[in-house]
Structures are given as C-alpha cells and as structure tokens.
PDB file of C-alpha atoms (C1' of nucleotides) in Angstrom:
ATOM      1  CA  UNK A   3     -28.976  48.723  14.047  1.00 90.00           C
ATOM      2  CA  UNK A   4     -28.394  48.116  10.408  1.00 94.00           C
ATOM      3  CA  UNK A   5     -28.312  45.373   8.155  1.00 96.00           C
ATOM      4  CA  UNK A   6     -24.109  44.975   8.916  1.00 97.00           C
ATOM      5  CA  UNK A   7     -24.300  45.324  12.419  1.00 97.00           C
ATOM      6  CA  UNK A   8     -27.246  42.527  12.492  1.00 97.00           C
ATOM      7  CA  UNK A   9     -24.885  39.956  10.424  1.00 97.00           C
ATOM      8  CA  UNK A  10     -21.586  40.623  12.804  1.00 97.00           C
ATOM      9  CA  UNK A  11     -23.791  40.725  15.895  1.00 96.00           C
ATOM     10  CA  UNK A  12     -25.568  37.628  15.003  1.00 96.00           C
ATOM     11  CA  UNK A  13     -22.492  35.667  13.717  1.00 95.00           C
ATOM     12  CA  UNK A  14     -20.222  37.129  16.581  1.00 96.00           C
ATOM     13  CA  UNK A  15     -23.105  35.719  19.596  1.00 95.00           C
ATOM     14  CA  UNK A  16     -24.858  32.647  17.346  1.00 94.00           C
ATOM     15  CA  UNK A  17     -21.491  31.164  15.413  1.00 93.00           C
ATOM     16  CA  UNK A  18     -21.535  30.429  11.359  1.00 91.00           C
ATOM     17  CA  UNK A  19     -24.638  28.197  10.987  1.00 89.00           C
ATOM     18  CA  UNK A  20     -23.083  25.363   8.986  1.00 80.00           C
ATOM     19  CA  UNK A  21     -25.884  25.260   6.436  1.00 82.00           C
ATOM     20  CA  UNK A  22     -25.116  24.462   2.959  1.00 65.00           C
ATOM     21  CA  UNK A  23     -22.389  24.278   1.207  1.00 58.00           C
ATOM     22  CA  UNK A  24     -20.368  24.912   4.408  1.00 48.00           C
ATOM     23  CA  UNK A  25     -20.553  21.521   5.765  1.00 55.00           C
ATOM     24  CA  UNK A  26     -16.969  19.896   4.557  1.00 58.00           C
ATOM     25  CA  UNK A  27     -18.922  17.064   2.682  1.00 61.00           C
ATOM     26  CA  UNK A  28     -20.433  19.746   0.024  1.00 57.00           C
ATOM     27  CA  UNK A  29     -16.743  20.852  -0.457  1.00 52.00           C
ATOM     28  CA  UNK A  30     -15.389  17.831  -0.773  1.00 52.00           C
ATOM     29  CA  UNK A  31     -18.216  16.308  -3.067  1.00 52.00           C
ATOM     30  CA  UNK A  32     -18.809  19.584  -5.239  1.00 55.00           C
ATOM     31  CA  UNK A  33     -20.546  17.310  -8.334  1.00 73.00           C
ATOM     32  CA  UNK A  34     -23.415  17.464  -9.193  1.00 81.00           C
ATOM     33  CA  UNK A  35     -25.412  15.624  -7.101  1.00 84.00           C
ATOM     34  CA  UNK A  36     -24.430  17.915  -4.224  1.00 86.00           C
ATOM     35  CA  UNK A  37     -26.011  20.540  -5.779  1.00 90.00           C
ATOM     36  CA  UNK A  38     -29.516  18.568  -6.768  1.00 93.00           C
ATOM     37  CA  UNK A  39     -29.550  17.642  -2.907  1.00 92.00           C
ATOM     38  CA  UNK A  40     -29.536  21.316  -2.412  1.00 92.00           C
ATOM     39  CA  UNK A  41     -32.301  21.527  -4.997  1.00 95.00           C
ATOM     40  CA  UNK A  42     -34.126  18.879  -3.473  1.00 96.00           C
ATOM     41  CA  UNK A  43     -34.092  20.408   0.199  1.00 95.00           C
ATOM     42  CA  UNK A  44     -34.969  23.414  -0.610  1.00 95.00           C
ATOM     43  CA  UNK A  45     -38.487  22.227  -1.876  1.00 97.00           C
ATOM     44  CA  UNK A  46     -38.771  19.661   1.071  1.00 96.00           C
ATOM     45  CA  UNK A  47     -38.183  22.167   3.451  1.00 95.00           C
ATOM     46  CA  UNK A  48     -41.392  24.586   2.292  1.00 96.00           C
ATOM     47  CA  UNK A  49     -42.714  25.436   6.137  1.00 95.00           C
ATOM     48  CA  UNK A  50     -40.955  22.086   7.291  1.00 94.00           C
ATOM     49  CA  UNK A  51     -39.104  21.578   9.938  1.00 90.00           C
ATOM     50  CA  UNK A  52     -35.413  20.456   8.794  1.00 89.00           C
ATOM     51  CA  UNK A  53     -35.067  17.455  11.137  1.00 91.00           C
ATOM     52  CA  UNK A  54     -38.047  15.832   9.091  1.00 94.00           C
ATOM     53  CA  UNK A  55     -36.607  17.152   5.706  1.00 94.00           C
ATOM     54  CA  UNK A  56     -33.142  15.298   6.590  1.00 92.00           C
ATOM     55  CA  UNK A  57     -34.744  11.966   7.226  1.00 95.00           C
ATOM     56  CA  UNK A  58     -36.292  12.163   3.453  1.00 96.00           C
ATOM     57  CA  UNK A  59     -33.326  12.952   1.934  1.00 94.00           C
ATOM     58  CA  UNK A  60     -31.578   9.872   3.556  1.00 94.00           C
ATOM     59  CA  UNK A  61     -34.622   7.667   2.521  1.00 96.00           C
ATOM     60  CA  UNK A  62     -34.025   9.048  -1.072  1.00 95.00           C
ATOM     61  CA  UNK A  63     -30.048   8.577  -0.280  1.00 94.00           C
ATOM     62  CA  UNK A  64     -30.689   5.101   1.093  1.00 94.00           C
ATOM     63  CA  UNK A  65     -32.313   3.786  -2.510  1.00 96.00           C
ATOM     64  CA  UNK A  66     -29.158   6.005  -4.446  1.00 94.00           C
ATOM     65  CA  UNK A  67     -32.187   7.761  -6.046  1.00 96.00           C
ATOM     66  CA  UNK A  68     -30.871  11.407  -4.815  1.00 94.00           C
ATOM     67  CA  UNK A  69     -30.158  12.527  -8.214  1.00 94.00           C
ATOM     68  CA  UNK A  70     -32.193  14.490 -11.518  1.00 95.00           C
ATOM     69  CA  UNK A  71     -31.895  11.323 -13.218  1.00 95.00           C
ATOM     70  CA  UNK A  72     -33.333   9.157 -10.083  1.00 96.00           C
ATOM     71  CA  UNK A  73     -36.016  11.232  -9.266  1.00 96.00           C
ATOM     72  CA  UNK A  74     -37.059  11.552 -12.902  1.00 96.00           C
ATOM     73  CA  UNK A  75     -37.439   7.616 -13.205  1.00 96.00           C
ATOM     74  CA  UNK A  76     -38.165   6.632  -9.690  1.00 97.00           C
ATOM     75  CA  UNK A  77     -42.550   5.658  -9.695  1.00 97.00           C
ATOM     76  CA  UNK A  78     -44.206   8.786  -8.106  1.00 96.00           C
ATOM     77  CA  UNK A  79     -45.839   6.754  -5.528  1.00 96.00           C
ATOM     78  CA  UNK A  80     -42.688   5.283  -4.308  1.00 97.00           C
ATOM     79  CA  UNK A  81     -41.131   8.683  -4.126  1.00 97.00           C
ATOM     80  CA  UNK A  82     -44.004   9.761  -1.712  1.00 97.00           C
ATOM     81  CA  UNK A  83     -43.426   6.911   0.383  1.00 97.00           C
ATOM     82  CA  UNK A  84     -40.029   8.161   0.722  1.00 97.00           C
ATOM     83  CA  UNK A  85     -40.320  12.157   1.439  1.00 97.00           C
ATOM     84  CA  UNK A  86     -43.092  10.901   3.352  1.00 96.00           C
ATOM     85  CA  UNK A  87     -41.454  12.166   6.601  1.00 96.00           C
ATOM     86  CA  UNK A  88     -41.401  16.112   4.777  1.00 97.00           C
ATOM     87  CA  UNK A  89     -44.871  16.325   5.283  1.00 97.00           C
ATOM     88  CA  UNK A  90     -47.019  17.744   2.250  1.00 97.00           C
ATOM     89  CA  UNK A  91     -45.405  14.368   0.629  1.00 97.00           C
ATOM     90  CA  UNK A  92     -47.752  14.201  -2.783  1.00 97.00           C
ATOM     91  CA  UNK A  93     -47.022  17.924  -3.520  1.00 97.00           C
ATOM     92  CA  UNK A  94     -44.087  17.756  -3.180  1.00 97.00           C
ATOM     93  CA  UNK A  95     -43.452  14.214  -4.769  1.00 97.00           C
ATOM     94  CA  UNK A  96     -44.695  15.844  -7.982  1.00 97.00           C
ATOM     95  CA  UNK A  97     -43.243  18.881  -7.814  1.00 96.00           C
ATOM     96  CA  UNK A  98     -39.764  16.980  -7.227  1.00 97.00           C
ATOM     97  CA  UNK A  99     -40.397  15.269 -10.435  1.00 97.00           C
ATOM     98  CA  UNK A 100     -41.508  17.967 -12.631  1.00 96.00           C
ATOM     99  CA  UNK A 101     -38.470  20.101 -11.785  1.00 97.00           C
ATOM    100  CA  UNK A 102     -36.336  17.202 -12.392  1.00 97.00           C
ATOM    101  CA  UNK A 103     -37.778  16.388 -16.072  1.00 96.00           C
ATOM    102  CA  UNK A 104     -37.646  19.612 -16.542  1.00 96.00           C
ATOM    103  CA  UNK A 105     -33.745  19.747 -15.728  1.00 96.00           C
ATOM    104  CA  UNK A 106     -33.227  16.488 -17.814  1.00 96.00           C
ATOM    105  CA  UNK A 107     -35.215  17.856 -21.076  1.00 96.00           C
ATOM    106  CA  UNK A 108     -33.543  21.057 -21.106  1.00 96.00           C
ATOM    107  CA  UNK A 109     -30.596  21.203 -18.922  1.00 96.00           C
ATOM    108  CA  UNK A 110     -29.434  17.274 -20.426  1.00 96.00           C
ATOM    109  CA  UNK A 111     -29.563  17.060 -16.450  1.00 94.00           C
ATOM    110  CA  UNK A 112     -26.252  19.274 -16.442  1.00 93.00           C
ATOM    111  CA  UNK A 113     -26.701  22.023 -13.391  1.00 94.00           C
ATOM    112  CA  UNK A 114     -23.446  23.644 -14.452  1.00 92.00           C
ATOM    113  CA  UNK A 115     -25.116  24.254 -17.680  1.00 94.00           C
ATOM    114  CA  UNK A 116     -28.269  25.644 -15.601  1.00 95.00           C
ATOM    115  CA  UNK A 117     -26.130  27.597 -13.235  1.00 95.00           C
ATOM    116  CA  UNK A 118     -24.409  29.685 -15.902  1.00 94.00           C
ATOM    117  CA  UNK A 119     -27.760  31.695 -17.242  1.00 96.00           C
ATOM    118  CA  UNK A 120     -27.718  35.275 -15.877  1.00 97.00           C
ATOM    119  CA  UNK A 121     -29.628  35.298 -12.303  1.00 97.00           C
ATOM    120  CA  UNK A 122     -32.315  37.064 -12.823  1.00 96.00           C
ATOM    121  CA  UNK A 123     -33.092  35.583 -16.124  1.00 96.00           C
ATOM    122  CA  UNK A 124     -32.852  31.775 -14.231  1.00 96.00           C
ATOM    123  CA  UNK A 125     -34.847  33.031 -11.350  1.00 96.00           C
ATOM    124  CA  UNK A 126     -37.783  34.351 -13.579  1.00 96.00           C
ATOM    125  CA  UNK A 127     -37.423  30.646 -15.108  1.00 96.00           C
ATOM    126  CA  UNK A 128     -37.590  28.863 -11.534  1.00 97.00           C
ATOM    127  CA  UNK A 129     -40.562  30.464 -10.902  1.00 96.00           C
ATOM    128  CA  UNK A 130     -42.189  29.282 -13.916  1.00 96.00           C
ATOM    129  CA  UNK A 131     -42.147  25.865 -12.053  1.00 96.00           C
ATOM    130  CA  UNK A 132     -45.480  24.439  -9.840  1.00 95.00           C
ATOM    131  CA  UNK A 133     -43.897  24.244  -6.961  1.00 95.00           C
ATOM    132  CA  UNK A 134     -41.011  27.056  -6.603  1.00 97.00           C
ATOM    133  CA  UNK A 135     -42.101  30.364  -5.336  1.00 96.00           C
ATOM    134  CA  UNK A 136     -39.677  33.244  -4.464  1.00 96.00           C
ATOM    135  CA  UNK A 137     -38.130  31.790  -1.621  1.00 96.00           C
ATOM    136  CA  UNK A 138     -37.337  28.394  -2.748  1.00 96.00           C
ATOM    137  CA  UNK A 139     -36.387  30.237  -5.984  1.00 97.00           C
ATOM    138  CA  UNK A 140     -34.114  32.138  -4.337  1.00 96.00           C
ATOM    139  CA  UNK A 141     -32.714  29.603  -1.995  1.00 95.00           C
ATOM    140  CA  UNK A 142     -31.609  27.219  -5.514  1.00 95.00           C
ATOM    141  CA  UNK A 143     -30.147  30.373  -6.375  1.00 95.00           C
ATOM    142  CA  UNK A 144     -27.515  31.486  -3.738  1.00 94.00           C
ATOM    143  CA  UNK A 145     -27.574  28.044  -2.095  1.00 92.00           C
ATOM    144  CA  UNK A 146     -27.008  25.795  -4.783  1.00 92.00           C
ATOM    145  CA  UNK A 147     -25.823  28.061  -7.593  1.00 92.00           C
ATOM    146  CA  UNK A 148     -24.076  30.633  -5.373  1.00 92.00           C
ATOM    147  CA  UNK A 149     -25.763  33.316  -7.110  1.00 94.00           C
ATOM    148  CA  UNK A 150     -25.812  36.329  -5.196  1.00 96.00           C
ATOM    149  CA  UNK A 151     -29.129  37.079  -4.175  1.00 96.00           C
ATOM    150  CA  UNK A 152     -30.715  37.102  -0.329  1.00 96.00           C
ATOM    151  CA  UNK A 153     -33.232  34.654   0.485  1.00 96.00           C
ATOM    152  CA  UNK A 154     -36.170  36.179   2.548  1.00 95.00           C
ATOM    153  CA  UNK A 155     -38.588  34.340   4.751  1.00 93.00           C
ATOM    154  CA  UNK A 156     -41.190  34.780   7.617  1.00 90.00           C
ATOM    155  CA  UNK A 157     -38.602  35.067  10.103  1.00 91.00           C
ATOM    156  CA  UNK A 158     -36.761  37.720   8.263  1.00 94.00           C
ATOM    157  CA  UNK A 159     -40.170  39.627   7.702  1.00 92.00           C
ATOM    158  CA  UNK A 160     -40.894  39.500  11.685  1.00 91.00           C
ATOM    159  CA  UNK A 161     -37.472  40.322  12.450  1.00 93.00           C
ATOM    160  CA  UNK A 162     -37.550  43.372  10.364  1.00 92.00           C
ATOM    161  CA  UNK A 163     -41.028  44.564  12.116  1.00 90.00           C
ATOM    162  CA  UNK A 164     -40.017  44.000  15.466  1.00 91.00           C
ATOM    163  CA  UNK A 165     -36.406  45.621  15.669  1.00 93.00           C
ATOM    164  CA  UNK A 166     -37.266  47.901  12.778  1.00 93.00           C
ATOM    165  CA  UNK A 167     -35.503  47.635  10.659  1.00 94.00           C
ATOM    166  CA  UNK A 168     -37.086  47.983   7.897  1.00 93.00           C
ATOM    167  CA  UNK A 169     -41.299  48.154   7.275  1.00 88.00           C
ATOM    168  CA  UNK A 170     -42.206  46.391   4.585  1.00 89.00           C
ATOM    169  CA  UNK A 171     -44.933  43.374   3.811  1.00 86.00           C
ATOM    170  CA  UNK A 172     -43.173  42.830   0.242  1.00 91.00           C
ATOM    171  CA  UNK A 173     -40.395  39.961  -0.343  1.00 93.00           C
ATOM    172  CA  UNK A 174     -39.193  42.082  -3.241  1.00 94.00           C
ATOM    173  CA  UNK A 175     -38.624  44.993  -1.482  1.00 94.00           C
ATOM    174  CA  UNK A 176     -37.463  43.374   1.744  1.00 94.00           C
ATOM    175  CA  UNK A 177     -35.306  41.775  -0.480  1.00 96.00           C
ATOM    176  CA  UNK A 178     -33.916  44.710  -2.224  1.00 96.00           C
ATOM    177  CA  UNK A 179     -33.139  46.177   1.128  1.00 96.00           C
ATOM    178  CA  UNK A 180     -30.947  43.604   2.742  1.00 97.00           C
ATOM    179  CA  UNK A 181     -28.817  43.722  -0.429  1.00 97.00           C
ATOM    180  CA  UNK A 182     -28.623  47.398  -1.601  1.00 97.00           C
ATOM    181  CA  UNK A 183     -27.217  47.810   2.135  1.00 97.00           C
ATOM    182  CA  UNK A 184     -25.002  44.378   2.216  1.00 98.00           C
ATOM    183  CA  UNK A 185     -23.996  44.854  -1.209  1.00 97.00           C
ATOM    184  CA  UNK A 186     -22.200  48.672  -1.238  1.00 97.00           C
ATOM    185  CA  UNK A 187     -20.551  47.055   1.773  1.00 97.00           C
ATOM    186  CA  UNK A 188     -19.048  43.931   0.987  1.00 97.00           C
ATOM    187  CA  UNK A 189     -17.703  44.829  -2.575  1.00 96.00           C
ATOM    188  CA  UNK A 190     -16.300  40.878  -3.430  1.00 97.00           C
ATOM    189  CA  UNK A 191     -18.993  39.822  -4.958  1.00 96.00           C
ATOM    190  CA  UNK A 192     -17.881  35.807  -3.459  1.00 93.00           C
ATOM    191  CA  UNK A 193     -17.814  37.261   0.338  1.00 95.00           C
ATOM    192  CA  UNK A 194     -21.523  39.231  -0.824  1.00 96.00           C
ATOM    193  CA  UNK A 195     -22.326  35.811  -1.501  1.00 94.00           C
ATOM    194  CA  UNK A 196     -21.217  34.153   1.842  1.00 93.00           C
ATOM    195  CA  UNK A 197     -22.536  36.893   3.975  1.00 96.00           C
ATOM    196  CA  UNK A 198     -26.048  35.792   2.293  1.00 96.00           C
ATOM    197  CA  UNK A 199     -25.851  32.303   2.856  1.00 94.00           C
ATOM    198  CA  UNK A 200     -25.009  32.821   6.226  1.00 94.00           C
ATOM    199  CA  UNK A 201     -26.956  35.962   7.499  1.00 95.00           C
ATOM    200  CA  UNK A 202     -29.944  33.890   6.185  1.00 95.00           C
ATOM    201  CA  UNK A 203     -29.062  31.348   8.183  1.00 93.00           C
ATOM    202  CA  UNK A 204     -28.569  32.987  11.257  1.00 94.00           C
ATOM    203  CA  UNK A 205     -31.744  34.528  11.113  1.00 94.00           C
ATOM    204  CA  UNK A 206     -33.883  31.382  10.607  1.00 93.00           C
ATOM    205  CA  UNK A 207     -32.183  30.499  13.763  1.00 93.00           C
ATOM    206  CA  UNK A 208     -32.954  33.401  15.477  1.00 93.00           C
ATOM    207  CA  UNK A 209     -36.000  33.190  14.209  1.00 92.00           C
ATOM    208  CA  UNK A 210     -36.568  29.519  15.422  1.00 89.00           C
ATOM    209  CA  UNK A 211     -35.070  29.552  18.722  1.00 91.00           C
ATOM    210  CA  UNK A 212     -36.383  33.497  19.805  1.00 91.00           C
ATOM    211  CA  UNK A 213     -38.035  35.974  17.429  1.00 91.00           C
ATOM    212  CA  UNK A 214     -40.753  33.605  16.827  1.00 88.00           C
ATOM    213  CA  UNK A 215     -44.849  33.954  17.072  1.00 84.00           C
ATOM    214  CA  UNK A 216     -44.961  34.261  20.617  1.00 83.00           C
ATOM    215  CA  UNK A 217     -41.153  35.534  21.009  1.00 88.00           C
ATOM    216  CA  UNK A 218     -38.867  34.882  23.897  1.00 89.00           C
ATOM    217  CA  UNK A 219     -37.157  38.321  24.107  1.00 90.00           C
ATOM    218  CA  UNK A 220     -35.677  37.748  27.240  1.00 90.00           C
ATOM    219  CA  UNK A 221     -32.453  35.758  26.319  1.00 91.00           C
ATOM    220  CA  UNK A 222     -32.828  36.959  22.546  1.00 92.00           C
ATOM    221  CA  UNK A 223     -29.299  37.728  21.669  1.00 94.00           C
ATOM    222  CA  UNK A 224     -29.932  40.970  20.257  1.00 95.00           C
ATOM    223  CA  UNK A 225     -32.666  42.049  22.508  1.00 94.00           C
ATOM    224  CA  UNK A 226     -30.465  45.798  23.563  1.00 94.00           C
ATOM    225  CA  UNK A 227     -31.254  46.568  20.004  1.00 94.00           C
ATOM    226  CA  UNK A 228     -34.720  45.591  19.305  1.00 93.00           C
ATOM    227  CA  UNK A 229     -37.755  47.960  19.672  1.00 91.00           C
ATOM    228  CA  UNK A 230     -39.859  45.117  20.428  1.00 88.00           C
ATOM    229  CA  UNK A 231     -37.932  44.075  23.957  1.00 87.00           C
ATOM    230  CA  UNK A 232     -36.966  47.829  25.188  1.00 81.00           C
ATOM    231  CA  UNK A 233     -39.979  49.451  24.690  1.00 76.00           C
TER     232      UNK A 233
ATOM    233  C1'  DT B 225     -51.769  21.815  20.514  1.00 66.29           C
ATOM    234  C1'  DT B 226     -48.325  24.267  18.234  1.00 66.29           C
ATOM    235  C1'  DC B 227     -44.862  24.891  14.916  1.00 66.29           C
ATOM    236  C1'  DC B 228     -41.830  24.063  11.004  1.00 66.29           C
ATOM    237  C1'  DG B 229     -36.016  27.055   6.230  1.00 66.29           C
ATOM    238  C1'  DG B 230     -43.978  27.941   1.469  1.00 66.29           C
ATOM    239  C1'  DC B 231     -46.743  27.180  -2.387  1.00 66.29           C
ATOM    240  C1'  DG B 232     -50.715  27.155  -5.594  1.00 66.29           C
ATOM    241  C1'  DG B 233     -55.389  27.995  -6.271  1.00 66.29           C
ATOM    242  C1'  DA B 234     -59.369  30.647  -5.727  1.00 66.29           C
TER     243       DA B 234
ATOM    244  C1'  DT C 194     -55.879  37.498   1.025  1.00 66.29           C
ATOM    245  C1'  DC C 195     -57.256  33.080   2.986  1.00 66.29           C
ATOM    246  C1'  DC C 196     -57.064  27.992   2.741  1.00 66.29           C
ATOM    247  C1'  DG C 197     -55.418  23.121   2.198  1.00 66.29           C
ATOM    248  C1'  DC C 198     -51.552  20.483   2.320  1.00 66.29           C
ATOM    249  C1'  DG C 199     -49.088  16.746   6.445  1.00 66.29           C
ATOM    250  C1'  DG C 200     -45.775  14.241   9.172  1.00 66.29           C
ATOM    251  C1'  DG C 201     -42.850  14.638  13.338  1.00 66.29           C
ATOM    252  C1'  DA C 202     -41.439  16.570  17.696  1.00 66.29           C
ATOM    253  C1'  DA C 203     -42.157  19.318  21.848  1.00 66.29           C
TER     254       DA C 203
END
DNA sequence: TTCCGGCGGA
DNA sequence: TCCGCGGGAA
C-alpha cells in the first residue's frame, strides 16, 4: 500500500467526495466571494462537524454578509449570533474578522491579488494570523487558492499509524510524504492539485465513517490492506 | 456521552 | 504537551 494505491482504492470504492470547488455552483460562481466562503469554512470547520458549519454559512448567506467586506463591517456580536451553530462561535467570530481586515488593508479585499504570492511565502503569512494554524493554512491554500499543497489532519495521522504507512507524529513531515510520493507521480501540476483536494477528502471520510477513535474495521473499505484489521 | 474537516496559550 | 473553547446530532 502506497500513497497512489490509497487515492485509486479510496476513490475507486468511496466515489469523488464533492468537496470544494467541485460542487458545479463553485464553477459556475468562480468570483470572489466563492473563494472567501472557502476561507470562511475552513476556519468554521476547526474540529467541527460540517453539518453545523453549513448552517452558519447560510445564516451569514441569509443577511448577504458572506463576503471580506461584510464580515469586516458586520458588529462582532451579531456575527457570533450567526456562526453560532459552528460551535467555538466568539473565537471564531474574531478570528473571522481579523483575517478579513486583514485581507481588506492589504489585499484591497482582492483574493486574486492574495492568491498570486508564491505558496510558501503566503502560507508562512497565513500563519501569522490568530486563528489559522497549519491545517486551516493549508486548506485556504489548495482549497481556495488551488495551490498545490496536501492538507493533513487527525484522520490522516491515524490512518497513516494504523495501515502504516508512514510513522510520523509531525504535520510537516507527514506532509512532505504524501506529496514527495503524489508529486513524482502525477507530473501536471493541475491534476497534483486535484488528487489533493480529493485524496484529502476521501480520507476525512474514511476517517469519519471507519478509521475513527474506536474504528469499525470490519466494513472499512480498505481493511485487506491495513495492519490494524489483519493482524 | 461522544464526536466533529483545530487553534492559541501556558 | 495539555487545556479551554461550544453547539448540534447520534
């Protein structure tokens, strides 16, 4: 089992996840504010189950406040009230609003503008923010910049134990595995990029529905090549 | 009660 | 490295 076989056997059993931007909507609308929602998931979501995550973006959709320039004016305790159903609602309230001042004092609120620094350089800038750690760093990165870099989470770090696939307790170097190995194989650097939105993906569902705390090897899809269920 | 597409602070 | 943050659903 290696990091190739995992994405086709995954996306061959479990289907393309239809995460962002491969709903049609995000093709369709491909502004600007498409993006920001990105953005703005990706912080709601921080250990959050999506279904709650969705319901605050449609309050913040409801009162046409879903972009840099709504957030950034919108009263902080109103914004609360709205991402309310995200959980961890006055974190994240304020870290919603200092990303998005920051974007309007030196992006002129113009993502394209953002999206065009060099990725590493933008990442080490994201993570200057309160608020955006690696992963949420990351996931603005491939997600809503389609930057190629590979988002790691808990689930990937438990998957990686129990198969092996690879030991390791550090993001960086988790990360650095998934794409030296997806990278020398899928030379287009736009299909590198796909193959990380979506192997992500797949793996938070894995993740979700079997390879979780307590895991439910039994029906896991790829249980004939993980350590954890044959031994 | 558990769990969720983490993060900052100490 | 551990802890608080937090509502919603199973």
């Amino acid at each position: 089992m290696n990091t190739i076989e995992l994405y086709r056997k995954l996306l061959a059993k479990l289907g393309p996840q239809g995460w962002w931007p491969f709903d049609e909507e995000y093709h369709r609308i491909n502004n600007s504010d498409a993006r920001f929602e990105i953005i703005v998931g990706s912080i709601l979501t921080q250990n959050t189950a999506w279904e709650n995550v969705k319901k605050a973006i449609d309050n913040l959709k409801k009162e046409r406040l879903l972009s840099i320039d709504g957030i950034n004016k919108v009263k902080l305790e109103f914004l609360e009230e709205l991402i309310r159903p995200s959980g961890y609602y006055h974190q994240k309230a304020i870290r919603l609003k200092n990303l998005a001042s920051y974007l309007v004092e030196n992006y002129n609120s113009n993502l394209d503008v953002l999206f065009e620094k060099e990725l590493y350089d933008l990442r080490r800038e994201l993570l200057e923010l309160k608020g955006i750690g690696r992963e949420t760093a990351d996931s603005i990165l491939l997600y809503a910049g389609s930057k190629p870099i590979f988002v790691v989470d808990a689930y990937t770090m438990r998957l990686c134990n129990h198969i092996p696939l690879y030991i390791s307790d550090s993001y960086d170097d988790v990360q650095r595995f998934f794409q030296d190995n997806l990278k020398s194989f899928f030379k287009d650097e736009e299909k590198l990029v796909d193959v990380y939105k979506e192997l992500h993906a797949l793996i938070v569902y894995l993740g979700k529905t079997w390879c979780r705390v307590k895991p439910i090897c039994n029906t896991c899809p790829i249980r004939e090549d993980c350590n954890y269920y044959t031994s």
